mmCIF file of C-alpha atoms in Angstrom:
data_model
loop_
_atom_site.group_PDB
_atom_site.id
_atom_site.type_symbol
_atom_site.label_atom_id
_atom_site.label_comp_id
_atom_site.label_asym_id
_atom_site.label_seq_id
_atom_site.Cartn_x
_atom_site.Cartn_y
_atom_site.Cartn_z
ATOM 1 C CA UNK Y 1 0.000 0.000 0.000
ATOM 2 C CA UNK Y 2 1.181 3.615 -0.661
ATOM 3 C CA UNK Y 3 1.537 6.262 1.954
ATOM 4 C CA UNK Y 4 2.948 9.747 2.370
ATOM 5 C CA UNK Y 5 5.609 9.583 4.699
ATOM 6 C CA UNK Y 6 7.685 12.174 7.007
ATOM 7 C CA UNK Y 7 10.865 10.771 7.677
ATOM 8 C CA UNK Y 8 11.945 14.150 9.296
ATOM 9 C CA UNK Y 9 10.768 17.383 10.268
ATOM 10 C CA UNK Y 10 10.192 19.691 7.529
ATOM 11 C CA UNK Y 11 7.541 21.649 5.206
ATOM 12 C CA UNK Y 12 5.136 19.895 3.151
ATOM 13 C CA UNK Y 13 7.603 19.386 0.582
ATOM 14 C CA UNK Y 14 9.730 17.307 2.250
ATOM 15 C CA UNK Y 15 6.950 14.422 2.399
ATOM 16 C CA UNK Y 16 7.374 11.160 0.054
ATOM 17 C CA UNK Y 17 4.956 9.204 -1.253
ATOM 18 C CA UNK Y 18 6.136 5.456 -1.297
ATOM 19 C CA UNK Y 19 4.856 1.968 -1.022
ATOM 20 C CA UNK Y 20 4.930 -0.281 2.182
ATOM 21 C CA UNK Y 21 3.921 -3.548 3.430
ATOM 22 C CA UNK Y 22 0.146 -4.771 3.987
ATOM 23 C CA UNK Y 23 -1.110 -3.418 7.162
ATOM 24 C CA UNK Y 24 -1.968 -5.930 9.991
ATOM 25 C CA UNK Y 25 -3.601 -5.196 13.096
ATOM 26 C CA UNK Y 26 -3.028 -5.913 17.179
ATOM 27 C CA UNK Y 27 -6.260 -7.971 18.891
ATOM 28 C CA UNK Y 28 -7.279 -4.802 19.558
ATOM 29 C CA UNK Y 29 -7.164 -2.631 16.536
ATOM 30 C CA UNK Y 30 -8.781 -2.740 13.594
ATOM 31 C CA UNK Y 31 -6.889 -1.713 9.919
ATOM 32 C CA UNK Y 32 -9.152 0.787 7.860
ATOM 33 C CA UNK Y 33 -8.862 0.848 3.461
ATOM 34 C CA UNK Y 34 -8.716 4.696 3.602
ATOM 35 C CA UNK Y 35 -11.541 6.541 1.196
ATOM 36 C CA UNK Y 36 -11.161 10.165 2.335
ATOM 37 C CA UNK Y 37 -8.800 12.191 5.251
ATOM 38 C CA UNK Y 38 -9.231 15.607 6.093
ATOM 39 C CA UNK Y 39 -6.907 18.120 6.113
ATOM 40 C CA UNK Y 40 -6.793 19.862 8.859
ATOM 41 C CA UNK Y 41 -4.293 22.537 10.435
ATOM 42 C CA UNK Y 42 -2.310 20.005 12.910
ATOM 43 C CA UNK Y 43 -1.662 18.468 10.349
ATOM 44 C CA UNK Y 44 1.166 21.349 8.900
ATOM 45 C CA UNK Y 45 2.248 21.540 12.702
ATOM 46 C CA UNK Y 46 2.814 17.577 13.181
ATOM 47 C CA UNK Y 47 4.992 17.208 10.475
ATOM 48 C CA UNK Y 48 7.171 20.380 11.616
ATOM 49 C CA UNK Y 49 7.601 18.963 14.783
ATOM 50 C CA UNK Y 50 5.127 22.123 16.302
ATOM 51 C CA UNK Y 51 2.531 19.587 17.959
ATOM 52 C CA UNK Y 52 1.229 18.668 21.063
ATOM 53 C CA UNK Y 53 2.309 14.894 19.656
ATOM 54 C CA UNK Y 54 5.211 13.982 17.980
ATOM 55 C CA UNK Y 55 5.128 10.546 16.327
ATOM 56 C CA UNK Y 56 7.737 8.074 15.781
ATOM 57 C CA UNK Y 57 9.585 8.279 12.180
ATOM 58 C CA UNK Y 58 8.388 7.284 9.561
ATOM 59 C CA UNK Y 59 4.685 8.653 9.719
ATOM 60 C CA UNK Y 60 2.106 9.703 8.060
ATOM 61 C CA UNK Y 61 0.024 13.138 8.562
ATOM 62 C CA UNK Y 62 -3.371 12.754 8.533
ATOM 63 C CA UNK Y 63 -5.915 12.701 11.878
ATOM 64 C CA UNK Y 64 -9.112 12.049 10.775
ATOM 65 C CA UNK Y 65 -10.131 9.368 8.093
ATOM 66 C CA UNK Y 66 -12.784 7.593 6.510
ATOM 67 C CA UNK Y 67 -12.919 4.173 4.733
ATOM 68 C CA UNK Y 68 -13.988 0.311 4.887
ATOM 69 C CA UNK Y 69 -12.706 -1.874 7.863
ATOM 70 C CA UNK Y 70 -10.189 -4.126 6.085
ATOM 71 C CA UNK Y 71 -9.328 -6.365 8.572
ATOM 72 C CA UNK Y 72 -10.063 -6.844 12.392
ATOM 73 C CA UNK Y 73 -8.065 -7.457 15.462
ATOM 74 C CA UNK Y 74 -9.626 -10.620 18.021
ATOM 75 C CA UNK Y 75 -10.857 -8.996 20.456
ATOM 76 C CA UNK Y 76 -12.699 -6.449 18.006
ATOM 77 C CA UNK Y 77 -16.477 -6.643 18.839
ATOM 78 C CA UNK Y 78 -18.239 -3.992 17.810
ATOM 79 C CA UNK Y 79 -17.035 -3.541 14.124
ATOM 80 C CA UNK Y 80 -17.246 -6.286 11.243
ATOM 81 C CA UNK Y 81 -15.110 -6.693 8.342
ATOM 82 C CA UNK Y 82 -16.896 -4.131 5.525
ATOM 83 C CA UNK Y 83 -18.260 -1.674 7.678
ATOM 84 C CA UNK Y 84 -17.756 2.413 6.521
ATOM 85 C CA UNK Y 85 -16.507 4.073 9.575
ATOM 86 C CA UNK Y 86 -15.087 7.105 10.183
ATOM 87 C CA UNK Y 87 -11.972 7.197 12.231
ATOM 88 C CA UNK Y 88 -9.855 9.603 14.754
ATOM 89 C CA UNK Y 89 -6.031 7.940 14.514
ATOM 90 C CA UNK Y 90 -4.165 11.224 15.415
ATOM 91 C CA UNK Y 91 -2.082 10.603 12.384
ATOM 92 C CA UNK Y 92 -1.779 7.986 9.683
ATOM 93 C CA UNK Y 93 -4.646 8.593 7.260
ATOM 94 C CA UNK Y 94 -2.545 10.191 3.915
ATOM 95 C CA UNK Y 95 -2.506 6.521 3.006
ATOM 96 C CA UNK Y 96 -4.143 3.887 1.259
ATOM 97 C CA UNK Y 97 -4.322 1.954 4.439
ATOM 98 C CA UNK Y 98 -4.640 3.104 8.068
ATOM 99 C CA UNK Y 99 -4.386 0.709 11.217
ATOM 100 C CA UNK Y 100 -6.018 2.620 14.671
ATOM 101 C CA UNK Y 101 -7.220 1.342 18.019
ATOM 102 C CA UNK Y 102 -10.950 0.312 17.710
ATOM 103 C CA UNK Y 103 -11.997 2.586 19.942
ATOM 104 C CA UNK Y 104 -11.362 5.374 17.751
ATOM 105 C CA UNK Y 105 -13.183 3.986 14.964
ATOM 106 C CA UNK Y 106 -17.312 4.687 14.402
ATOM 107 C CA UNK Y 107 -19.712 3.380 11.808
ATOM 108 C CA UNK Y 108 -20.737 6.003 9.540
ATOM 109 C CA UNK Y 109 -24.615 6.924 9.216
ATOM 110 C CA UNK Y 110 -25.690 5.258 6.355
ATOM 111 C CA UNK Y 111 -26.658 8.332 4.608
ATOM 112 C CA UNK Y 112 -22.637 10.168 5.043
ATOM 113 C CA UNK Y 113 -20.656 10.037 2.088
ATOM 114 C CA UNK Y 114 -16.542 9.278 2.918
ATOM 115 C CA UNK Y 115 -15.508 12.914 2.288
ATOM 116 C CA UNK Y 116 -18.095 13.955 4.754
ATOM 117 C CA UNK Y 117 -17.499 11.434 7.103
ATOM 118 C CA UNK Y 118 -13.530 12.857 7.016
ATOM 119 C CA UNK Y 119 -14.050 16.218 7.237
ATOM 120 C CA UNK Y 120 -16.587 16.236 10.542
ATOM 121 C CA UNK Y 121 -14.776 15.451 13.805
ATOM 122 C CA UNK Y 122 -11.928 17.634 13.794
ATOM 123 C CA UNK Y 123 -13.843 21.162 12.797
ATOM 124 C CA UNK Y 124 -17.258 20.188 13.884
ATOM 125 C CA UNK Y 125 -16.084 18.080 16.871
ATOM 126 C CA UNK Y 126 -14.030 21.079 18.182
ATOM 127 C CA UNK Y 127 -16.204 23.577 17.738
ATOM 128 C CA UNK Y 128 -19.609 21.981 19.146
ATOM 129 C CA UNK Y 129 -17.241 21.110 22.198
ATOM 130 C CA UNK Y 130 -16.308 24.838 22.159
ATOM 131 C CA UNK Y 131 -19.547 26.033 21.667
ATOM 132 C CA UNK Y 132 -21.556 23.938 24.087
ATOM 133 C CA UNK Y 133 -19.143 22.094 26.466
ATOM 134 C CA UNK Y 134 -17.322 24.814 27.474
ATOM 135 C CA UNK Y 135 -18.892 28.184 26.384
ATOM 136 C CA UNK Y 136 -22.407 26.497 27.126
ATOM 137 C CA UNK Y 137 -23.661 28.946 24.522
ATOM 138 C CA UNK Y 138 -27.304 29.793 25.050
ATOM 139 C CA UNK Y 139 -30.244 30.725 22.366
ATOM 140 C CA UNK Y 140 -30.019 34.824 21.592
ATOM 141 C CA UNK Y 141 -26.954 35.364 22.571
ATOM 142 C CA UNK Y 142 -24.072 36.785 20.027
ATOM 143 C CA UNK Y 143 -21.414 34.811 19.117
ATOM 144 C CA UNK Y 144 -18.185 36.412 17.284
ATOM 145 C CA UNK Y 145 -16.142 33.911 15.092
ATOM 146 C CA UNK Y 146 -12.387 35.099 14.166
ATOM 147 C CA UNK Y 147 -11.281 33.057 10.886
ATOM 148 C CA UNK Y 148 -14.926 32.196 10.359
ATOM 149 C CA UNK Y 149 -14.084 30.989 6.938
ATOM 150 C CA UNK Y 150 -11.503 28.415 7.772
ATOM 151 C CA UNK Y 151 -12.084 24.466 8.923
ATOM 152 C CA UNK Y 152 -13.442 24.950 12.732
ATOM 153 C CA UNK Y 153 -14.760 28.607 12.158
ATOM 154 C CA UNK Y 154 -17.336 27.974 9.767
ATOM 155 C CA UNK Y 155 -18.108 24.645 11.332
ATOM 156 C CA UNK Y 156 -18.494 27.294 14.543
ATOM 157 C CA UNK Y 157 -20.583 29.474 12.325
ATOM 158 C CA UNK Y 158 -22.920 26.817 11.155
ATOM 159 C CA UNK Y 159 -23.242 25.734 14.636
ATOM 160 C CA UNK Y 160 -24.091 28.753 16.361
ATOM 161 C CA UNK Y 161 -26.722 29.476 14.447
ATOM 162 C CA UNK Y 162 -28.062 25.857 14.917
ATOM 163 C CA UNK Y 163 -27.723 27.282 18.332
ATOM 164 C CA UNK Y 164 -29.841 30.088 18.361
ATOM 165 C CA UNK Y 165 -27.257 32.227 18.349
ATOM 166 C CA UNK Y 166 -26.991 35.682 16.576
ATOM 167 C CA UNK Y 167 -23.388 35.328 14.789
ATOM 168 C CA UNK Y 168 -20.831 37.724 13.486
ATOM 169 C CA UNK Y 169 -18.273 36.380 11.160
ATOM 170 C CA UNK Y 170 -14.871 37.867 10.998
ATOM 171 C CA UNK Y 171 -12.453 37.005 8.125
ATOM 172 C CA UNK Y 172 -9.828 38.490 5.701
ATOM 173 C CA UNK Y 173 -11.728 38.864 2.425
ATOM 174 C CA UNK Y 174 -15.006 39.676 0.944
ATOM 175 C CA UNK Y 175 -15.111 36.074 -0.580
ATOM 176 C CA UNK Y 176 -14.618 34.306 2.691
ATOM 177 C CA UNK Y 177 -17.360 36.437 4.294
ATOM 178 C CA UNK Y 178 -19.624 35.360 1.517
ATOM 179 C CA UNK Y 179 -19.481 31.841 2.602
ATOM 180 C CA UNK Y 180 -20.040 32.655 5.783
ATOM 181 C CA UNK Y 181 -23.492 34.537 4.765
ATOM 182 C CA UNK Y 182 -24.305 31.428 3.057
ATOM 183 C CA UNK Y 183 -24.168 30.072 6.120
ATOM 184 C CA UNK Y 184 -26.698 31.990 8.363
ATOM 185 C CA UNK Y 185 -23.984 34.585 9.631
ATOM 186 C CA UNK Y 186 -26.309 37.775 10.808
ATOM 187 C CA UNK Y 187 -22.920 39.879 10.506
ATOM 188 C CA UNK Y 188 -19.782 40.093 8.398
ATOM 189 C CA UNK Y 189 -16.187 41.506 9.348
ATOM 190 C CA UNK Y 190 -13.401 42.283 6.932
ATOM 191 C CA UNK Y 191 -10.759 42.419 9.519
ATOM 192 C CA UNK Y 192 -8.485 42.737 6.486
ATOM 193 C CA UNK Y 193 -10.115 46.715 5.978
ATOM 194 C CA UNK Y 194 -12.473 47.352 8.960
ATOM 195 C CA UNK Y 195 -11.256 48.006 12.940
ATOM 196 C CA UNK Y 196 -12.491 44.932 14.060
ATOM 197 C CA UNK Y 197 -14.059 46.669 17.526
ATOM 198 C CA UNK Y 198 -15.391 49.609 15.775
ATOM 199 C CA UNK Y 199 -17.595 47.361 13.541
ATOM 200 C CA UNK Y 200 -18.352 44.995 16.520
ATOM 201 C CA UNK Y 201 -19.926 48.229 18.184
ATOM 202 C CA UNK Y 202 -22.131 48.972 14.768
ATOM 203 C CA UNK Y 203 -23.211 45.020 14.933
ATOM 204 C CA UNK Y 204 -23.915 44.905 18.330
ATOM 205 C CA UNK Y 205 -24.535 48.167 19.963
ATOM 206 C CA UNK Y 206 -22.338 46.990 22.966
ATOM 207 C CA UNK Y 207 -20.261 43.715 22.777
ATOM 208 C CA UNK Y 208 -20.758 40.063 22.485
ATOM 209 C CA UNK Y 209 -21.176 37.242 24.549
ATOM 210 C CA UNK Y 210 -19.021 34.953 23.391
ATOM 211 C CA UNK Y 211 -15.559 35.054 21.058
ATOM 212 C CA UNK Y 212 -14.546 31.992 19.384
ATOM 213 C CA UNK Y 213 -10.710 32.398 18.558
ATOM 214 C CA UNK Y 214 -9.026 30.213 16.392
ATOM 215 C CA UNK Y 215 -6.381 32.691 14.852
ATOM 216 C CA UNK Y 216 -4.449 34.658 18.074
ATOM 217 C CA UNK Y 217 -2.222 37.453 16.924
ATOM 218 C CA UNK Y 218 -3.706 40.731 16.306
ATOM 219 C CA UNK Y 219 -6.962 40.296 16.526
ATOM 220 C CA UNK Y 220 -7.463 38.700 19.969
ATOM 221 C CA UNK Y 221 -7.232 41.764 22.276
ATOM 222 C CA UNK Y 222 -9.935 43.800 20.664
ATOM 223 C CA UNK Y 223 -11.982 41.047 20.772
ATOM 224 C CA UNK Y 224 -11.746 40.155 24.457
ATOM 225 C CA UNK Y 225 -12.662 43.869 25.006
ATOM 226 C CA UNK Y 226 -15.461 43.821 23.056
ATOM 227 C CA UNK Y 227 -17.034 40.988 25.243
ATOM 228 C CA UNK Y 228 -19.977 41.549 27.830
ATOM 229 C CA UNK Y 229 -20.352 41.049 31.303
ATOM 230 C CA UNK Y 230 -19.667 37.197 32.271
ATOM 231 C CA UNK Y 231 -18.765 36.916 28.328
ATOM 232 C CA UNK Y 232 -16.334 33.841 27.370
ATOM 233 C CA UNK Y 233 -13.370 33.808 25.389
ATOM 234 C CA UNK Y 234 -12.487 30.755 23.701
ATOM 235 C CA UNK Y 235 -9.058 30.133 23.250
ATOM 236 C CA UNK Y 236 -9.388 27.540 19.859
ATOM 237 C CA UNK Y 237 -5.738 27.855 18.591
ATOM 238 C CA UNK Y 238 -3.226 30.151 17.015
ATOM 239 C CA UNK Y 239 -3.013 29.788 12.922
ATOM 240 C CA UNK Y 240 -1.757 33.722 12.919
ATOM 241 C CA UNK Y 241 1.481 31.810 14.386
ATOM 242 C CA UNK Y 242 1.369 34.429 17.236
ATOM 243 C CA UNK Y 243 0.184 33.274 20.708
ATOM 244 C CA UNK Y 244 -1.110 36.855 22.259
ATOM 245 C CA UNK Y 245 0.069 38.430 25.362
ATOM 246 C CA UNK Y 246 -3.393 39.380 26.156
ATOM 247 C CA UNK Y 247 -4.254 41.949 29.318
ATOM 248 C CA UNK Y 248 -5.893 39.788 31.709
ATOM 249 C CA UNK Y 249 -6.802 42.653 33.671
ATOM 250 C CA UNK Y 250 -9.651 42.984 31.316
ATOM 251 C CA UNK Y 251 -10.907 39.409 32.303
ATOM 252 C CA UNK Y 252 -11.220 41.176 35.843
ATOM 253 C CA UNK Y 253 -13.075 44.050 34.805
ATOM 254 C CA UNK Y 254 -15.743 42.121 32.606
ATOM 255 C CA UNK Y 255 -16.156 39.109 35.099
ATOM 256 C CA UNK Y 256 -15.152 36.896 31.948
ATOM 257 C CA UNK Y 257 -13.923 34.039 31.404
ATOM 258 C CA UNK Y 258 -10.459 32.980 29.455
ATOM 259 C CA UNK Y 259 -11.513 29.102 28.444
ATOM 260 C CA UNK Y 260 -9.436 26.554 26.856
ATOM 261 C CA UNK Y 261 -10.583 24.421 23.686
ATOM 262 C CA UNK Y 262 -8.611 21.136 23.850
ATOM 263 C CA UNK Y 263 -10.892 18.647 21.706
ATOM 264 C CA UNK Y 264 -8.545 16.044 21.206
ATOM 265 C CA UNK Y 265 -7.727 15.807 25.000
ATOM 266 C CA UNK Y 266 -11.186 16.120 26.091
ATOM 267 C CA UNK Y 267 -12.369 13.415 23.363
ATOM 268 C CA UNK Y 268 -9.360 11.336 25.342
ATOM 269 C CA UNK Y 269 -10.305 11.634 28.832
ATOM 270 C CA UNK Y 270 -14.014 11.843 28.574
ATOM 271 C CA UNK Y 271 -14.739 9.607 26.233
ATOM 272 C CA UNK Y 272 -18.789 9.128 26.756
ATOM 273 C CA UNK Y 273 -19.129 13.141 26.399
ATOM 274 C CA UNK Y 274 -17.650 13.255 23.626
ATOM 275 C CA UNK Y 275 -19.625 10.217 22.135
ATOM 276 C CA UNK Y 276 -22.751 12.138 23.289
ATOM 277 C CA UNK Y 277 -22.096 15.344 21.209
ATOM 278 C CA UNK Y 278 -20.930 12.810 18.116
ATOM 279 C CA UNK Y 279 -24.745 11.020 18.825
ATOM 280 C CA UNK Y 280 -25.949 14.825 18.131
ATOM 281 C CA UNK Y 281 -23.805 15.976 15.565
ATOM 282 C CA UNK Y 282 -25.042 13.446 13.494
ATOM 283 C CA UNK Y 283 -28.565 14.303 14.292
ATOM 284 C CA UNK Y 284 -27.813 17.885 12.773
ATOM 285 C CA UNK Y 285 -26.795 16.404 9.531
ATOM 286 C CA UNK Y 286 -29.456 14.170 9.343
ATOM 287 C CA UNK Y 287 -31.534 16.732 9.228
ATOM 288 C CA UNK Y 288 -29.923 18.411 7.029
ATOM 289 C CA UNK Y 289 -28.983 21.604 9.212
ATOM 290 C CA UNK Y 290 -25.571 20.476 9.840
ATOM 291 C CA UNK Y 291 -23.191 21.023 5.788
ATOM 292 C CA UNK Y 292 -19.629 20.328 6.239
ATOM 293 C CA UNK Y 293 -18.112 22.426 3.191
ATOM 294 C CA UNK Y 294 -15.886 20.738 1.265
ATOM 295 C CA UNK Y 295 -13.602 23.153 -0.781
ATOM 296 C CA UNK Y 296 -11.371 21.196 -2.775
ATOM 297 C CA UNK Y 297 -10.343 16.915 -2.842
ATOM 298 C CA UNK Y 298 -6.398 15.963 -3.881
ATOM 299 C CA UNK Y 299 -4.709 12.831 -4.060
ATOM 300 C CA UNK Y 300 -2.153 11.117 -1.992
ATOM 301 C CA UNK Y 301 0.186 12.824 -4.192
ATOM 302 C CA UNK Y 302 -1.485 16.453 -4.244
ATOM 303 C CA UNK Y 303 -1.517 16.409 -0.813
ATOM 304 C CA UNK Y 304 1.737 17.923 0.017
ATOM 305 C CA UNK Y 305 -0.168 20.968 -1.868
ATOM 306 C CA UNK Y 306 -3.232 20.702 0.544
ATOM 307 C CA UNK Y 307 -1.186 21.301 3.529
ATOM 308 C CA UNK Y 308 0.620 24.413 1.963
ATOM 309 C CA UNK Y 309 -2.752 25.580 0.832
ATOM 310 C CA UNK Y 310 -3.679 25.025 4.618
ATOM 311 C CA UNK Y 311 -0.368 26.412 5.795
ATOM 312 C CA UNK Y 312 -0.985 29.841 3.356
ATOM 313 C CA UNK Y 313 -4.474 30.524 4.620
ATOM 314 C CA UNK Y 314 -6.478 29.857 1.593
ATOM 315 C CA UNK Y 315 -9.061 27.449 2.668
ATOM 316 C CA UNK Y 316 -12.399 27.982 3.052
ATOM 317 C CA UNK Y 317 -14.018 25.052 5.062
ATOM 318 C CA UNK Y 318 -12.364 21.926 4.348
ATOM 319 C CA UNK Y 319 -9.679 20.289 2.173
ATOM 320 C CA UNK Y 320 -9.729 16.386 1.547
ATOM 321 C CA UNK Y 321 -7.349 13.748 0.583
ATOM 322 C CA UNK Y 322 -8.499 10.913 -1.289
ATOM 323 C CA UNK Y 323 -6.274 7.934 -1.526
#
């Protein structure tokens, strides 16, 4: 089977496509004939060496997957040979064949294509985690999304409004903005041209309730000032490259809170939680409310360009790589 490989800590161009050995799995695992993986922004940071986990050489990028269960391990009980699933491996997927612990691999509802079924856990996962877990974001209030465009914003815009939440989107171009309209955004930022806190005061009349942050840099202080009484901040991640110094005073002064978004670790330790809001997130698409947009599809040997594209900020929604 072919797979692209990191052999050692570098930019996207550095990865080589080449072919292994048949995957087999441990009594516990299962081994996966990979349809679809999403690209997602750890992804760039894993194979630099920049994330949270750093895998032993060779590996392959690539945390969240979709595909047909190839083979099982013994004591493998509630998967059968055949089965679609949809699995969360960390890493491994930019290949034709991906071996993960069962317990990170799902059935997929009958009705979710593969691409879908890759691109869902890591945006919408996070951000429905964000938005409910640990913002607990309630029914009128206003939400503010920073890189609403991207992977986990518009997956936060999409929710929110599922939410019953008024949302303002905040991005770098017109274009971007226009997806997020399509969306159900009530507002629509150019940070790129408009004083972020200026136009937050023209949206909202006062501030907002909640900030979902998934850029840093620049744009994080104005937004933590423009949040209400009791308002939450939540801290998503940091694809500006710049984690803010941010005046916590301000925190003080607003009774706010500074919360941390940690999916993967909270998927981890709380496993049954995190099944719940899966249970639910499928719900949402069922019904059609819940539209994972899928920008653009590359193959196993495109996909160096994916993860530039990703590194370069110019995604909208999600990327997928299609073995």
């Amino acid at each position: 089977m072919k797979a692209l490989l990191c052999k050692q800590y570098g930019p996207p161009e550095s990865l080589v496509v080449e072919e292994l050995s048949a995957l087999h799995p441990q009594k516990n695992q299962v081994v996966i004939a990979v349809k679809a993986c999403g690209v997602n922004f750890p992804d760039t940071l894993i194979i630099q060496g920049k994330y949270q986990f750093k895998p032993p050489f060779p590996f392959s990028p690539g945390g969240e997957a979709a595909g047909v269960v190839k083979e099982l391990g013994e004591e493998v009980k509630h998967l059968k040979v055949g089965d679609n699933v949809f699995a969360m491996p960390g890493w491994g997927g930019f290949a034709e064949e991906l071996v993960v612990d069962a317990n990170r691999a799902f059935r997929m509802p009958p009705s979710m294509d593969y691409n879908v079924a890759a691109s869902l856990m890591y945006t919408y996962g996070t951000s429905y985690h964000a938005l409910k877990d640990r913002a607990q974001l309630k029914a009128g209030e206003t939400l503010l999304v920073l890189g609403a465009a991207g992977g986990v914003g518009l997956a936060a815009v999409n929710l929110g409004k599922i939410m019953g939440a008024k949302v303002i989107a905040a991005a770098s171009s017109d274009e971007k903005l226009a997806l997020c309209k399509e969306y159900g955004a009530d507002g629509l930022i150019n940070y790129s041209k408009e004083d972020l806190r200026e136009s937050l005061k023209t949206f909202t009349g006062g501030g907002v309730d909640v900030v979902y942050d998934p850029v840093g840099g620049s744009y994080a202080e104005p937004a933590l000032r423009a949040l209400n009484w009791k308002g939450r901040y939540l801290v998503v991640g940091f694809a500006a490259g710049q984690i803010p110094a941010l005046p916590f005073n301000l925190a003080l002064l607003k009774g706010s809170a500074i919360v941390g978004v940690f999916w993967g670790a909270f998927a981890e330790k709380e496993p049954k939680a995190n099944f719940q809001n899966i249970t639910e997130l499928f719900e949402f698409y069922q019904k059609g409310t819940l539209k994972p947009y899928i920008q653009k599809t590359y193959s196993l040997a495109e996909a160096p360009q994916a993860l530039n594209d990703m590194l370069e900020r110019r995604v909208m929604g999600k990327l997928v790589v299609t073995p």
